[in-house]
Amino acid sequence: MPHPSTWLKVTPAGLYCEPGGFFIDPSRVVDRAVISHGHSDHARPGHAHVLATRETLAIMTARMGEGRAGVTQQALRYGEALTINGVQLWLRPAGHVLGSAQICMDWQGSRAVVSGDYKRHADPTAARFEVEPCDLFVTEATFALPVFRHPSAEGELAKLLRSVALFPERTHVVGCYSLGKCQRLIAMLRQAGWDRPIHLHGAHVAMCAVYEAMGVRLGDLRAATVAKKDALKGAIVLAPPMAVADRWARRLNEPVPAVASGWMRVRQRAKQGGVELPLVISDHADWDELLDTCCAVQAPEVWVTHGREDALIHALSLRGVKGRALHLVGLGEEEEDAAPAEDPVA
């Protein structure tokens, strides 16, 4: 039985399944690509043939335009098996954003799983992560330091709602990434009983429409740009993180600047960004979840992509798991969950 390292190769374009003839989340234009999810550091335009979940294909098309998200597209449901040149391929939920998937491959009796980005906590807008035992597991390491232990997302959202109740004359503007975080916050607010309109920065409108088209109900959403200042008293506005401290937010009614991100665990980062209400809500696994997942898949070898590769590899070695840092180019560049330019915990 060949070890997965003999047929899953690290190339300048990214991970390449040699017998299957396809790349996984390639950083360069390729003939055949399997895409884990729609964030721009994993899903790039220009590939000839693209395979992904139906939701990811819709997200890619909305972001890139018709024809740029693969000349031909093939949708694969979670758990549906496909054989490509003798390689059995199937997708498992990754829990990261709508349509996000782990890429599972089996060739000649050995199994590799490329997780993409993932989280283990429940998300009303994404199918929950499923453990797939394997011989080789490829994991992210965005928050792979012991300092990053994410609190309950529901508890963090409760902080936002308490602040809204405490300052009913002010507008709470929450910085969040346009794909995944925005829609998750909206769905969580609805679950918490917030049935009032939620106002959106223009950059968030299109992706919310895609989620709605895919069956995710988000309720009453309105454009913040055209709303009158008085109408936004006591309102919740969702915007890109960069817009929170920008002139755009100053037109709101005494705005309370907030940001929802795993990096809000680092107080210095929140302070530097002028964030009055940091919300530690992440769509990535934290330190404990990374370790627990690597153990749950029972893989004797784990390859680590973007993030704190060395810290995670060391921790895994103490558990008898062999680790390898891949140093893949271009991964981990999502807007609000990208690693800071300077080490925040040094």
Coordinates of C-alpha atoms in Angstrom, one line a residue:
M1 CA 0.0 0.0 0.0
P2 CA 1.7 3.2 -1.1
H3 CA 2.0 6.0 1.5
P4 CA 0.0 9.1 0.5
S5 CA 3.3 11.1 0.3
T6 CA 4.2 9.1 -2.8
W7 CA 1.1 10.3 -4.7
L8 CA 0.1 13.6 -3.1
K9 CA 2.8 16.1 -4.1
V10 CA 3.7 19.6 -3.0
T11 CA 4.3 21.7 -6.1
P12 CA 4.7 25.5 -6.8
A13 CA 1.0 25.5 -7.8
G14 CA -0.1 23.8 -4.6
L15 CA -1.0 20.2 -3.6
Y16 CA -1.2 17.8 -6.6
C17 CA -2.8 14.4 -6.7
E18 CA -0.5 12.7 -9.2
P19 CA -2.5 9.6 -10.1
G20 CA -5.7 11.7 -10.3
G21 CA -4.2 14.5 -12.3
F22 CA -5.8 17.3 -10.3
F23 CA -4.7 20.1 -7.9
I24 CA -6.3 21.0 -4.6
D25 CA -6.9 24.8 -4.1
P26 CA -4.1 25.7 -6.6
S27 CA -2.5 29.1 -6.4
R28 CA -1.9 29.1 -10.2
V29 CA -4.1 28.5 -13.1
V30 CA -4.3 24.7 -13.8
D31 CA -6.3 22.3 -16.0
R32 CA -8.1 20.5 -13.2
A33 CA -8.8 21.9 -9.8
V34 CA -10.7 20.7 -6.7
I35 CA -11.7 23.6 -4.6
S36 CA -12.3 23.4 -0.8
H37 CA -14.3 26.6 -0.4
G38 CA -14.9 30.0 -1.9
H39 CA -12.4 32.3 -0.1
S40 CA -10.0 34.0 -2.5
D41 CA -6.9 32.4 -1.1
H42 CA -8.3 28.9 -2.0
A43 CA -10.5 29.7 -5.0
R44 CA -8.8 31.5 -7.8
P45 CA -10.1 32.3 -11.3
G46 CA -9.1 30.9 -14.6
H47 CA -8.9 27.1 -14.1
A48 CA -10.2 25.0 -17.0
H49 CA -12.1 22.4 -15.0
V50 CA -13.3 23.0 -11.4
L51 CA -14.9 20.5 -9.0
A52 CA -16.4 21.6 -5.7
T53 CA -19.7 21.6 -3.8
R54 CA -22.7 23.3 -5.5
E55 CA -22.5 26.1 -3.0
T56 CA -18.8 26.8 -3.5
L57 CA -19.3 26.9 -7.3
A58 CA -22.1 29.5 -6.8
I59 CA -19.9 31.6 -4.6
M60 CA -17.0 31.4 -7.0
T61 CA -19.2 32.4 -9.9
A62 CA -20.7 35.4 -8.0
R63 CA -17.2 36.6 -7.0
M64 CA -15.4 36.0 -10.2
G65 CA -18.1 36.3 -12.9
E66 CA -19.5 33.8 -15.4
G67 CA -16.8 31.7 -17.1
R68 CA -14.0 32.7 -14.8
A69 CA -14.8 30.2 -12.0
G70 CA -13.9 27.3 -14.3
V71 CA -14.5 26.8 -18.0
T72 CA -16.4 23.7 -16.9
Q73 CA -17.8 23.1 -13.5
Q74 CA -18.7 19.9 -11.7
A75 CA -20.7 19.9 -8.4
L76 CA -20.2 17.1 -5.9
R77 CA -22.5 16.5 -2.9
Y78 CA -21.0 15.7 0.5
G79 CA -20.4 12.0 0.7
E80 CA -20.9 11.4 -3.0
A81 CA -17.9 9.3 -4.3
L82 CA -16.3 9.9 -7.7
T83 CA -13.4 7.9 -9.3
I84 CA -10.8 9.9 -11.2
N85 CA -8.1 7.8 -12.9
G86 CA -8.4 5.2 -10.2
V87 CA -8.5 7.7 -7.3
Q88 CA -11.6 7.7 -5.3
L89 CA -12.6 11.2 -4.3
W90 CA -15.3 12.5 -2.0
L91 CA -16.1 15.6 0.0
R92 CA -16.9 16.0 3.7
P93 CA -18.2 19.1 5.4
A94 CA -15.5 21.4 6.9
G95 CA -17.7 23.7 8.8
H96 CA -15.8 26.8 7.7
V97 CA -18.3 28.6 5.5
L98 CA -21.3 27.6 3.3
G99 CA -20.2 24.8 1.0
S100 CA -16.8 24.4 2.5
A101 CA -15.4 20.9 2.1
Q102 CA -12.6 18.6 3.1
I103 CA -11.1 16.8 0.1
C104 CA -10.9 13.1 0.8
M105 CA -8.9 10.8 -1.5
D106 CA -8.2 7.1 -1.5
W107 CA -5.7 5.5 -3.9
Q108 CA -4.6 1.8 -3.7
G109 CA -5.8 1.5 -0.1
S110 CA -4.1 4.6 1.3
R111 CA -6.2 7.7 2.3
A112 CA -5.4 11.4 2.5
V113 CA -7.7 14.2 3.6
V114 CA -7.1 17.8 2.8
S115 CA -9.2 19.8 5.2
G116 CA -8.9 23.3 3.7
D117 CA -10.0 25.7 6.4
Y118 CA -12.3 24.4 9.1
K119 CA -13.9 25.0 12.5
R120 CA -15.6 22.5 14.9
H121 CA -18.3 24.7 16.4
A122 CA -21.8 24.7 15.1
D123 CA -22.7 27.4 12.5
P124 CA -26.3 27.9 11.3
T125 CA -25.0 28.7 7.8
A126 CA -22.6 25.8 7.2
A127 CA -22.7 22.0 7.5
R128 CA -20.8 20.9 10.6
F129 CA -17.3 19.4 10.3
E130 CA -17.2 15.6 10.0
V131 CA -14.2 13.5 11.0
E132 CA -12.8 11.3 8.3
P133 CA -10.2 8.8 9.5
C134 CA -7.1 8.8 7.2
D135 CA -3.5 7.9 6.8
L136 CA -2.5 11.5 6.1
F137 CA -4.3 14.7 7.2
V138 CA -3.6 18.1 5.9
T139 CA -4.6 20.9 8.3
E140 CA -4.5 24.6 8.5
A141 CA -2.8 26.3 11.5
T142 CA -4.2 29.9 11.5
F143 CA -4.7 29.9 15.3
A144 CA -2.2 27.3 16.3
L145 CA -0.9 28.8 19.5
P146 CA -2.1 27.9 23.0
V147 CA -3.2 31.6 23.6
F148 CA -5.9 31.1 21.0
R149 CA -8.8 29.3 22.7
H150 CA -12.0 30.7 21.2
P151 CA -14.8 31.5 23.7
S152 CA -18.4 30.6 22.9
A153 CA -19.6 32.5 19.8
E154 CA -23.1 32.8 21.4
G155 CA -21.5 34.4 24.4
E156 CA -19.6 36.9 22.3
L157 CA -22.8 37.7 20.4
A158 CA -24.6 38.3 23.7
K159 CA -22.0 41.0 24.4
L160 CA -23.0 42.8 21.2
L161 CA -26.7 42.6 22.1
R162 CA -26.0 43.8 25.7
S163 CA -24.1 46.8 24.3
V164 CA -27.0 47.6 21.9
A165 CA -29.4 47.6 24.8
L166 CA -27.0 49.8 26.9
F167 CA -26.5 52.4 24.1
P168 CA -29.8 52.6 22.3
E169 CA -28.9 55.9 20.6
R170 CA -25.7 54.6 19.0
T171 CA -25.2 52.6 15.9
H172 CA -23.2 49.4 16.4
V173 CA -21.0 48.7 13.3
V174 CA -19.5 45.3 13.2
G175 CA -16.5 44.6 11.0
C176 CA -16.7 41.1 9.5
Y177 CA -15.5 39.3 6.4
S178 CA -18.1 39.4 3.5
L179 CA -18.1 35.6 2.9
G180 CA -19.0 33.5 5.8
K181 CA -18.6 35.7 8.9
C182 CA -21.2 38.2 7.8
Q183 CA -23.9 35.6 7.1
R184 CA -23.0 33.6 10.3
L185 CA -23.5 36.7 12.4
I186 CA -26.8 37.5 10.8
A187 CA -28.1 33.9 11.3
M188 CA -26.9 33.9 14.9
L189 CA -28.6 37.3 15.6
R190 CA -31.8 35.8 14.2
Q191 CA -31.4 32.8 16.4
A192 CA -30.9 35.1 19.4
G193 CA -34.2 36.8 18.7
W194 CA -33.1 39.9 16.8
D195 CA -35.9 40.3 14.3
R196 CA -35.2 44.0 13.4
P197 CA -33.6 44.9 10.1
I198 CA -29.8 44.4 9.8
H199 CA -28.1 47.0 7.7
L200 CA -25.2 46.1 5.4
H201 CA -22.3 47.9 3.8
G202 CA -22.5 47.6 0.0
A203 CA -19.6 45.1 0.0
H204 CA -21.7 42.6 1.9
V205 CA -24.9 42.6 -0.2
A206 CA -23.9 40.3 -3.1
M207 CA -22.7 37.4 -0.9
C208 CA -25.8 37.6 1.3
A209 CA -27.9 37.2 -1.9
V210 CA -25.9 34.1 -2.8
Y211 CA -26.6 32.6 0.6
E212 CA -30.3 33.4 0.3
A213 CA -30.3 31.7 -3.2
M214 CA -28.7 28.6 -1.6
G215 CA -31.5 28.4 0.9
V216 CA -30.0 30.2 3.9
R217 CA -32.7 32.6 5.3
L218 CA -31.2 35.8 6.6
G219 CA -34.3 37.9 7.2
D220 CA -34.8 41.7 6.7
L221 CA -31.5 43.1 5.3
R222 CA -31.2 46.7 4.2
A223 CA -28.5 48.9 2.7
A224 CA -26.8 51.1 5.3
T225 CA -25.6 53.6 2.8
V226 CA -29.0 54.9 1.9
A227 CA -30.5 54.8 5.4
K228 CA -31.0 58.0 7.2
K229 CA -28.8 58.7 10.2
D230 CA -31.7 58.7 12.7
A231 CA -33.0 55.4 11.3
L232 CA -29.7 53.8 12.3
K233 CA -30.1 54.7 16.0
G234 CA -29.9 51.4 17.9
A235 CA -29.3 49.5 14.7
I236 CA -26.7 46.9 13.9
V237 CA -24.6 47.5 10.7
L238 CA -22.3 44.9 9.2
A239 CA -19.3 46.1 7.2
P240 CA -15.8 45.1 6.1
P241 CA -13.3 45.4 9.0
M242 CA -11.4 48.2 7.2
A243 CA -14.6 50.3 7.0
V244 CA -15.2 50.3 10.8
A245 CA -12.4 52.9 11.4
D246 CA -12.9 54.6 8.0
R247 CA -14.8 57.7 7.1
W248 CA -17.7 55.5 6.0
A249 CA -18.5 54.7 9.6
R250 CA -18.4 58.2 10.8
R251 CA -21.6 59.0 9.0
L252 CA -23.4 56.6 11.3
N253 CA -25.0 57.7 14.6
E254 CA -22.3 57.8 17.3
P255 CA -20.9 54.5 16.0
V256 CA -19.7 51.8 18.4
P257 CA -16.8 50.2 16.4
A258 CA -16.8 46.4 16.7
V259 CA -14.9 43.6 14.9
A260 CA -15.8 39.9 14.9
S261 CA -12.6 37.9 14.4
G262 CA -10.4 35.3 16.1
W263 CA -7.7 37.9 16.3
M264 CA -9.7 40.0 18.7
R265 CA -8.3 37.7 21.4
V266 CA -5.2 39.8 21.0
R267 CA -6.0 43.1 22.9
Q268 CA -3.2 45.0 21.3
R269 CA -4.7 44.2 17.8
A270 CA -8.1 45.5 18.9
K271 CA -6.7 48.6 20.5
Q272 CA -4.6 49.5 17.4
G273 CA -7.6 49.1 15.2
G274 CA -9.7 51.5 17.4
V275 CA -12.1 48.6 18.2
E276 CA -14.4 49.5 21.1
L277 CA -16.2 46.2 21.2
P278 CA -13.9 43.2 20.2
L279 CA -15.9 40.0 19.5
V280 CA -13.8 36.8 19.5
I281 CA -15.8 35.0 16.8
S282 CA -13.7 32.9 14.4
D283 CA -14.5 30.6 11.5
H284 CA -11.2 28.8 12.1
A285 CA -10.3 26.1 14.6
D286 CA -8.6 27.2 17.7
W287 CA -5.6 25.5 19.4
D288 CA -7.5 22.8 21.2
E289 CA -9.7 22.1 18.2
L290 CA -6.7 21.7 15.9
L291 CA -5.0 19.2 18.3
D292 CA -8.3 17.3 18.9
T293 CA -9.0 17.1 15.2
C294 CA -5.6 15.8 14.3
C295 CA -6.0 13.1 16.9
A296 CA -9.6 12.3 16.0
V297 CA -8.7 11.5 12.3
Q298 CA -6.1 9.0 13.7
A299 CA -3.5 9.9 11.0
P300 CA 0.1 9.0 11.9
E301 CA 1.2 11.9 9.8
V302 CA -0.1 15.5 9.5
W303 CA 0.9 18.1 7.0
V304 CA 0.4 21.7 8.2
T305 CA -0.3 24.6 5.9
H306 CA -0.7 28.3 6.6
G307 CA -0.3 29.7 10.1
R308 CA 1.7 28.6 13.2
E309 CA 3.1 25.5 11.5
D310 CA 6.0 25.0 13.9
A311 CA 4.0 25.2 17.1
L312 CA 1.4 22.7 15.9
I313 CA 4.0 20.3 14.6
H314 CA 5.9 20.4 17.9
A315 CA 2.7 19.7 19.9
L316 CA 1.8 16.8 17.6
S317 CA 5.2 15.3 18.0
L318 CA 4.6 15.1 21.7
R319 CA 1.6 12.9 20.9
G320 CA 3.6 10.6 18.6
V321 CA 2.3 12.2 15.3
K322 CA 4.8 13.0 12.6
G323 CA 4.3 16.6 11.3
R324 CA 5.5 18.4 8.2
A325 CA 5.3 22.1 7.3
L326 CA 4.2 22.6 3.7
H327 CA 4.8 26.4 3.4
L328 CA 2.3 26.6 0.6
V329 CA 2.3 30.0 -1.1
G330 CA -0.8 32.2 -1.1
L331 CA -2.8 30.5 1.6
G332 CA -4.0 32.3 4.8
E333 CA -4.7 35.7 3.1
E334 CA -8.3 36.2 4.0
E335 CA -9.0 39.8 5.0
E336 CA -9.9 39.7 8.7
D337 CA -8.4 36.3 9.6
A338 CA -5.0 36.8 7.9
A339 CA -2.1 36.7 10.2
P340 CA -1.0 40.1 11.5
A341 CA 2.1 41.7 9.9
E342 CA 3.7 41.7 13.3
D343 CA 3.7 39.0 16.0
P344 CA 0.9 40.0 18.4
V345 CA 2.1 37.6 21.2
A346 CA 5.8 38.1 21.1

